[in-house]
Amino acid sequence: MKSTPAKISFILLALLIISCNAVKKVEDDQHLLTENKIFENEEEIKKRQVFDQLYQEPNLKLPLLGIPLKLHIYNLANPNPDTTFYQWLHRKPNREKRLINWLSKKQVEKLGQSYVGFNEFLEETGEAPVILSKEKTERSASRLKAWYWNHGWFNVETDYKINKLEHKRAKVEYFVKPHRPYIIDSISERIASPQADSVYQQHREESLVIKGEKFETDKFNAERERIVSLFRNNGFYHFEQEYISFDADTINTDHHVNIDLVIADRDIVKEDTTYTVPYKAHYISDVNIFTDYTYSNKERSITDSASFKGYTLYSFDKLKYKPEAIADAVFIKKGEVYRDLDRSLTYRRMNQLGIFKYPDIQYMPDPRDSTGTQLITNIFLTPKPKFGVDFNFDVSRSNIQDFGIGFGGSLLIRNVFGGAETLEIGGRGSIGSSNDAADSEDRFFNISEIGADVNLSFPKIAFPINTDRIIPKSMFPFTTLSAGVSTQKNIGLDKQNVTGKFNYRWYPSEQLTHKLDLLDLQYVRNLNTGNYFNVYRNSFSRLNEIAQNNYDQVNQEYFNEDSDPTDEDLPNLSIPKGTRGFINDYNNNSYSLTSEENQITRNIIERRNRLTQDNLILASNFSYIKNTRENIYDQEFTQFRFKFEAAGNTLSLVAPLFNLDKNENDNYNLFGVEFSQYGKIETDFIKHWDLGRQNVFAIRALGGIAIPYGNSNNIPFARSFFAGGANDNRGWQAYDLGPGSSGGINEFNEANMKITLNAEYRFNLFGQLNIAVFIDAGNIWNVLDNVEDERSRFTSAQDLKEIAVSSGLGLRYDLSFFVIRFDVGFKTYNPAYNRQKWFQNYNFAHAVYNVGINYPF
């Protein structure tokens, strides 16, 4: 019954949409275009690129439902809201007077303006009916013909048929007969300038126009761009696309095309005279860098300068930058041939440094040169402010705190040591209120966390050996040193966390990113392990139940002393005294429990030991990231991420040499802490398809595994995997899914193996509001570690049947710079159930509601 209101609302919404009249604003002599069909040689085709040639497409419909929602919204708008409001206001004799007395004359006027504004909103949000136009239909047929012609079907024929239907609706059918395509038979060149011809012949095999292939106009356009890039990156500073032409001969060639590439000499216009000159390669004679240029000081005199490897640096004040640091960001070199690529790389690198505004690069003829082939390069750099300050504040609520206030700030110092370095120092803190806090005092703000971070970034690879041959400066290398510390009070186990990282980052191409953490240090210390069973209440409930079931065997001092002796219910174990005593007695074989109780108790103790132990992680990792997305508006792209991490190997090698102590598990300790040793692999693949008209289909496949060995038999909590949440399997809350078929019986369930698969179809509802339908699948498991619970372990391919499936839908409001997301996930296949695993409790009452920022993948 809980879902009855939702069902009623859905039915009412459906009836409202169905009742809308799609042709409400279509005149009697007009027809609403409802469908386009294209037939190629009498066979219907669905190619998106062909349909894109049509000037008219039917109103956008909701996928699956086929309802033109935006059209219905548009039809709800009153075409004459001013008149309608005026008529309504004066329909009854005293209505206006009563409203003025009740509100005011000004408020009544605003009421009318609001009515007008609402109708304007409906029109802007909706979509006007697409009225069939014979003229646009004819133009569409002509455009189809041009599209096929540009793709090699020179003898193409097109026609159309308009089918006018009942109720002022119409459909259009387009008919295309491509006939036989034209094939490129031969390619010749006529290049006037000898130097240009020599460069072209060296790269002739790279041509995109290939003999034997079908004629494609797009390929000729791409070839024209290739030639321009080729010449302008081989010294031809003045070369432009307009000097390239292709002549095509199809006379008596039996559907073959003979291509003649023509590249003319450069035109020079001087007064009333025009003449041509051959292209010559240009070279860079000087590179001048002005490090503190602004509009206000452009007339000032230079007061400081320095030279370094062919670069001359100038400053209107004292030079504040090390010459080698600025020179490393410039790819234009004295004595080398002019290249567009060098200018682009310089722009990109200067922007990456983060210490200058967008640079201005200018070329001018060298007045000392008599050959007309030498260029002087002037680079004007405008520094950003030395210091940058940032503050943030947020209010939050989570499963840890009922109410929280967070605050933080950072100080950014640019060019801190004169070598284009950036230093960022940040601090953060939060206070909150929690009913579960381990606080003996009755205070509203009873939990807190404070932390600080420092990051120092260098625009180079900081390494004793020169790495320029392996990672040249064209890969934009960076080195980052970072450190952080944080501490908690009355939050969970009151963790103290210390981190340190020595990181390299470089970019082999615009699509590739490589990251190498040579040193990744993390030390986690739990200050309040006695609070474990207050935090992990599920574990306590199961341990407490076993103690109560064996009440006669358990020391009575382990139970709460303030329990009522007349109460029929048995008292609970006290925390931490009772739980600690019960576990110690169990480890000393003091109890006679059932086999099931033994298994549960061992699992609880194992998990407690793992989550309360201090962690020392000394790791190295490498990440490979490929992203083909060109910009934020690109909706068809691929992302791939691979990461490998190894921890503890160095410490394991030196431990015997330094005779480090061993603990009761025969594992080495460093500073009293057992260091972690494991290998970890993660992969993440994302693919987006642009289906046109704001429709996108996206998938993700994610997998990871971390195997402990040597000095460890489990993975630290901070480096383990979890499932569920707004960016994962959305039918479960974060940390609630798995491991395996165990049913998420613990708080913060985690494991060392993960599989996730996601698919999502996104489409526009109206305006900036989008909707998505999704399916998520995945789970986490324990593998090759010390977890004994068979339900949590992955032992064979048969365990893949424990992959949980959720489905749902979501709303997304696009604010351009970020997206606000609301998803509703339903548990579709739950591996924790023994019998009915599919569609059990598949309703809104048992749904999971997720709020997030930006898309999940």
GROMACS .gro file of C-alpha atoms in nm, residues 194-447:
model
  254
  194PRO     CA    1   6.014   2.404  -5.541
  195GLN     CA    2   6.062   2.408  -5.161
  196ALA     CA    3   5.692   2.338  -5.104
  197ASP     CA    4   5.697   2.056  -5.359
  198SER     CA    5   6.000   1.901  -5.189
  199VAL     CA    6   5.827   1.902  -4.848
  200TYR     CA    7   5.506   1.760  -4.996
  201GLN     CA    8   5.685   1.474  -5.173
  202GLN     CA    9   5.856   1.376  -4.847
  203HIS     CA   10   5.514   1.326  -4.686
  204ARG     CA   11   5.318   1.215  -4.994
  205GLU     CA   12   5.240   0.873  -4.844
  206GLU     CA   13   5.051   1.041  -4.559
  207SER     CA   14   4.785   1.173  -4.799
  208LEU     CA   15   4.423   1.110  -4.697
  209VAL     CA   16   4.312   1.103  -5.062
  210ILE     CA   17   4.391   0.750  -5.175
  211LYS     CA   18   4.368   0.589  -5.516
  212GLY     CA   19   4.103   0.319  -5.538
  213GLU     CA   20   3.881   0.463  -5.266
  214LYS     CA   21   3.540   0.625  -5.312
  215PHE     CA   22   3.532   0.998  -5.370
  216GLU     CA   23   3.457   1.174  -5.036
  217THR     CA   24   3.447   1.554  -5.010
  218ASP     CA   25   3.523   1.531  -4.637
  219LYS     CA   26   3.850   1.354  -4.715
  220PHE     CA   27   3.953   1.633  -4.952
  221ASN     CA   28   3.876   1.891  -4.682
  222ALA     CA   29   4.080   1.689  -4.432
  223GLU     CA   30   4.364   1.658  -4.686
  224ARG     CA   31   4.359   2.034  -4.738
  225GLU     CA   32   4.394   2.083  -4.361
  226ARG     CA   33   4.675   1.826  -4.350
  227ILE     CA   34   4.870   2.008  -4.620
  228VAL     CA   35   4.828   2.344  -4.446
  229SER     CA   36   4.951   2.191  -4.118
  230LEU     CA   37   5.239   2.020  -4.299
  231PHE     CA   38   5.363   2.338  -4.466
  232ARG     CA   39   5.313   2.567  -4.166
  233ASN     CA   40   5.506   2.321  -3.951
  234ASN     CA   41   5.793   2.316  -4.202
  235GLY     CA   42   5.869   2.686  -4.213
  236PHE     CA   43   5.610   2.825  -4.457
  237TYR     CA   44   5.491   3.105  -4.229
  238HIS     CA   45   5.268   3.274  -4.492
  239PHE     CA   46   5.101   2.963  -4.630
  240GLU     CA   47   4.718   2.962  -4.625
  241GLN     CA   48   4.448   2.714  -4.724
  242GLU     CA   49   4.324   2.932  -5.010
  243TYR     CA   50   4.631   2.840  -5.218
  244ILE     CA   51   4.521   2.474  -5.238
  245SER     CA   52   4.274   2.346  -5.498
  246PHE     CA   53   4.169   2.007  -5.631
  247ASP     CA   54   4.064   1.961  -5.993
  248ALA     CA   55   3.849   1.654  -6.063
  249ASP     CA   56   3.808   1.506  -6.411
  250THR     CA   57   3.513   1.266  -6.465
  251ILE     CA   58   3.469   1.299  -6.845
  252ASN     CA   59   3.457   0.957  -7.013
  253THR     CA   60   3.613   0.789  -6.711
  254ASP     CA   61   3.348   0.520  -6.644
  255HIS     CA   62   3.273   0.631  -6.285
  256HIS     CA   63   3.635   0.706  -6.207
  257VAL     CA   64   3.783   1.038  -6.097
  258ASN     CA   65   4.122   1.176  -6.189
  259ILE     CA   66   4.243   1.422  -5.925
  260ASP     CA   67   4.490   1.704  -5.985
  261LEU     CA   68   4.625   1.876  -5.673
  262VAL     CA   69   4.723   2.236  -5.742
  263ILE     CA   70   4.922   2.452  -5.497
  264ALA     CA   71   4.987   2.801  -5.629
  265ASP     CA   72   5.260   3.046  -5.532
  266ARG     CA   73   5.197   3.315  -5.275
  267ASP     CA   74   5.018   3.631  -5.393
  268ILE     CA   75   5.176   3.962  -5.296
  269VAL     CA   76   4.969   4.278  -5.320
  270LYS     CA   77   5.174   4.597  -5.322
  271GLU     CA   78   4.987   4.917  -5.386
  272ASP     CA   79   4.805   4.853  -5.718
  273THR     CA   80   5.027   4.566  -5.823
  274THR     CA   81   4.981   4.195  -5.757
  275TYR     CA   82   5.254   3.942  -5.820
  276THR     CA   83   5.348   3.593  -5.702
  277VAL     CA   84   5.655   3.460  -5.525
  278PRO     CA   85   5.757   3.102  -5.442
  279TYR     CA   86   5.722   2.985  -5.083
  280LYS     CA   87   6.037   2.977  -4.876
  281ALA     CA   88   6.094   2.826  -4.534
  282HIS     CA   89   6.122   3.081  -4.252
  283TYR     CA   90   6.356   3.049  -3.956
  284ILE     CA   91   6.359   3.197  -3.606
  285SER     CA   92   6.639   3.451  -3.562
  286ASP     CA   93   6.562   3.567  -3.207
  287VAL     CA   94   6.329   3.474  -2.921
  288ASN     CA   95   6.253   3.759  -2.680
  289ILE     CA   96   6.050   3.694  -2.365
  290PHE     CA   97   5.900   3.985  -2.172
  291THR     CA   98   5.825   3.841  -1.829
  292ASP     CA   99   5.620   4.122  -1.671
  293TYR     CA  100   5.436   4.283  -1.959
  294THR     CA  101   5.120   4.484  -1.893
  295TYR     CA  102   4.939   4.745  -2.098
  296SER     CA  103   5.036   5.015  -1.848
  297ASN     CA  104   5.410   4.951  -1.867
  298LYS     CA  105   5.446   4.892  -2.240
  299GLU     CA  106   5.606   5.234  -2.284
  300ARG     CA  107   5.854   5.183  -2.000
  301SER     CA  108   6.217   5.098  -2.048
  302ILE     CA  109   6.364   4.758  -1.981
  303THR     CA  110   6.563   4.756  -1.654
  304ASP     CA  111   6.675   4.392  -1.627
  305SER     CA  112   6.752   4.109  -1.868
  306ALA     CA  113   6.915   3.767  -1.890
  307SER     CA  114   7.010   3.522  -2.163
  308PHE     CA  115   6.982   3.144  -2.155
  309LYS     CA  116   7.034   2.895  -2.441
  310GLY     CA  117   6.928   3.132  -2.718
  311TYR     CA  118   6.648   3.301  -2.523
  312THR     CA  119   6.660   3.659  -2.401
  313LEU     CA  120   6.442   3.746  -2.101
  314TYR     CA  121   6.346   4.107  -2.035
  315SER     CA  122   6.184   4.268  -1.733
  316PHE     CA  123   6.056   4.618  -1.670
  317ASP     CA  124   6.147   4.565  -1.303
  318LYS     CA  125   6.392   4.326  -1.142
  319LEU     CA  126   6.375   3.983  -1.311
  320LYS     CA  127   6.187   3.749  -1.076
  321TYR     CA  128   6.218   3.423  -1.268
  322LYS     CA  129   6.502   3.181  -1.321
  323PRO     CA  130   6.577   3.192  -1.696
  324GLU     CA  131   6.587   2.812  -1.730
  325ALA     CA  132   6.238   2.777  -1.580
  326ILE     CA  133   6.079   3.014  -1.834
  327ALA     CA  134   6.290   2.883  -2.124
  328ASP     CA  135   6.175   2.528  -2.053
  329ALA     CA  136   5.817   2.639  -2.119
  330VAL     CA  137   5.902   2.784  -2.463
  331PHE     CA  138   5.921   2.549  -2.762
  332ILE     CA  139   6.011   2.813  -3.020
  333LYS     CA  140   6.389   2.790  -3.066
  334LYS     CA  141   6.640   3.027  -3.216
  335GLY     CA  142   6.785   2.904  -3.547
  336GLU     CA  143   6.512   2.645  -3.607
  337VAL     CA  144   6.244   2.642  -3.875
  338TYR     CA  145   5.914   2.813  -3.797
  339ARG     CA  146   5.642   2.573  -3.678
  340ASP     CA  147   5.280   2.635  -3.577
  341LEU     CA  148   5.316   2.341  -3.339
  342ASP     CA  149   5.585   2.518  -3.138
  343ARG     CA  150   5.357   2.814  -3.082
  344SER     CA  151   5.068   2.589  -2.975
  345LEU     CA  152   5.290   2.396  -2.734
  346THR     CA  153   5.418   2.721  -2.584
  347TYR     CA  154   5.065   2.849  -2.528
  348ARG     CA  155   4.965   2.524  -2.362
  349ARG     CA  156   5.270   2.497  -2.137
  350MET     CA  157   5.254   2.860  -2.024
  351ASN     CA  158   4.890   2.811  -1.926
  352GLN     CA  159   4.978   2.493  -1.735
  353LEU     CA  160   5.235   2.674  -1.524
  354GLY     CA  161   4.955   2.873  -1.363
  355ILE     CA  162   5.173   3.178  -1.296
  356PHE     CA  163   5.092   3.380  -1.611
  357LYS     CA  164   4.779   3.494  -1.783
  358TYR     CA  165   4.723   3.385  -2.143
  359PRO     CA  166   5.046   3.470  -2.329
  360ASP     CA  167   5.070   3.686  -2.641
  361ILE     CA  168   5.311   3.549  -2.905
  362GLN     CA  169   5.399   3.771  -3.200
  363TYR     CA  170   5.623   3.721  -3.504
  364MET     CA  171   5.781   3.999  -3.705
  365PRO     CA  172   6.029   4.008  -3.995
  366ASP     CA  173   6.388   4.053  -3.888
  367PRO     CA  174   6.500   4.394  -4.024
  368ARG     CA  175   6.861   4.270  -4.032
  369ASP     CA  176   6.771   3.994  -4.282
  370SER     CA  177   6.798   4.052  -4.657
  371THR     CA  178   6.654   3.714  -4.763
  372GLY     CA  179   6.306   3.769  -4.616
  373THR     CA  180   6.314   3.434  -4.435
  374GLN     CA  181   6.406   3.534  -4.077
  375LEU     CA  182   6.149   3.596  -3.802
  376ILE     CA  183   6.184   3.755  -3.458
  377THR     CA  184   5.959   3.604  -3.192
  378ASN     CA  185   5.831   3.825  -2.910
  379ILE     CA  186   5.652   3.654  -2.621
  380PHE     CA  187   5.464   3.882  -2.384
  381LEU     CA  188   5.385   3.733  -2.042
  382THR     CA  189   5.159   3.898  -1.785
  383PRO     CA  190   5.209   3.756  -1.434
  384LYS     CA  191   4.918   3.651  -1.216
  385PRO     CA  192   4.914   3.786  -0.859
  386LYS     CA  193   5.186   3.640  -0.637
  387PHE     CA  194   4.934   3.523  -0.377
  388GLY     CA  195   4.592   3.367  -0.405
  389VAL     CA  196   4.356   3.305  -0.114
  390ASP     CA  197   4.053   3.076  -0.113
  391PHE     CA  198   3.793   3.004   0.153
  392ASN     CA  199   3.510   2.753   0.164
  393PHE     CA  200   3.221   2.674   0.394
  394ASP     CA  201   2.961   2.399   0.384
  395VAL     CA  202   2.679   2.247   0.585
  396SER     CA  203   2.625   1.871   0.562
  397ARG     CA  204   2.448   1.566   0.695
  398SER     CA  205   2.566   1.205   0.666
  399ASN     CA  206   2.539   0.862   0.824
  400ILE     CA  207   2.817   0.970   1.062
  401GLN     CA  208   2.680   1.305   1.174
  402ASP     CA  209   2.328   1.444   1.210
  403PHE     CA  210   2.446   1.797   1.140
  404GLY     CA  211   2.787   1.927   1.042
  405ILE     CA  212   2.959   2.251   0.956
  406GLY     CA  213   3.276   2.242   0.749
  407PHE     CA  214   3.519   2.521   0.677
  408GLY     CA  215   3.856   2.556   0.512
  409GLY     CA  216   4.098   2.786   0.344
  410SER     CA  217   4.412   2.780   0.135
  411LEU     CA  218   4.697   3.009   0.044
  412LEU     CA  219   4.852   2.978  -0.304
  413ILE     CA  220   5.199   3.122  -0.359
  414ARG     CA  221   5.312   3.143  -0.722
  415ASN     CA  222   5.676   3.132  -0.831
  416VAL     CA  223   5.772   3.067  -0.472
  417PHE     CA  224   6.141   2.992  -0.542
  418GLY     CA  225   6.174   3.179  -0.873
  419GLY     CA  226   6.151   2.861  -1.081
  420ALA     CA  227   5.778   2.878  -1.169
  421GLU     CA  228   5.691   2.659  -0.869
  422THR     CA  229   5.358   2.682  -0.691
  423LEU     CA  230   5.314   2.626  -0.318
  424GLU     CA  231   4.969   2.569  -0.172
  425ILE     CA  232   4.906   2.556   0.203
  426GLY     CA  233   4.561   2.459   0.318
  427GLY     CA  234   4.371   2.399   0.636
  428ARG     CA  235   4.030   2.247   0.699
  429GLY     CA  236   3.809   2.171   0.991
  430SER     CA  237   3.460   2.063   1.078
  431ILE     CA  238   3.236   2.035   1.380
  432GLY     CA  239   2.919   1.833   1.401
  433SER     CA  240   2.650   1.676   1.609
  434SER     CA  241   2.600   1.300   1.642
  435ASN     CA  242   2.393   1.087   1.876
  436ASP     CA  243   2.649   0.808   1.836
  437ALA     CA  244   2.951   1.013   1.936
  438ALA     CA  245   3.182   0.878   2.207
  439ASP     CA  246   3.136   1.190   2.415
  440SER     CA  247   3.076   1.177   2.788
  441GLU     CA  248   2.949   1.536   2.795
  442ASP     CA  249   2.606   1.639   2.672
  443ARG     CA  250   2.707   1.886   2.402
  444PHE     CA  251   2.537   1.967   2.072
  445PHE     CA  252   2.864   1.994   1.876
  446ASN     CA  253   3.027   1.676   2.001
  447ILE     CA  254   3.241   1.563   1.706
   0.00000   0.00000   0.00000
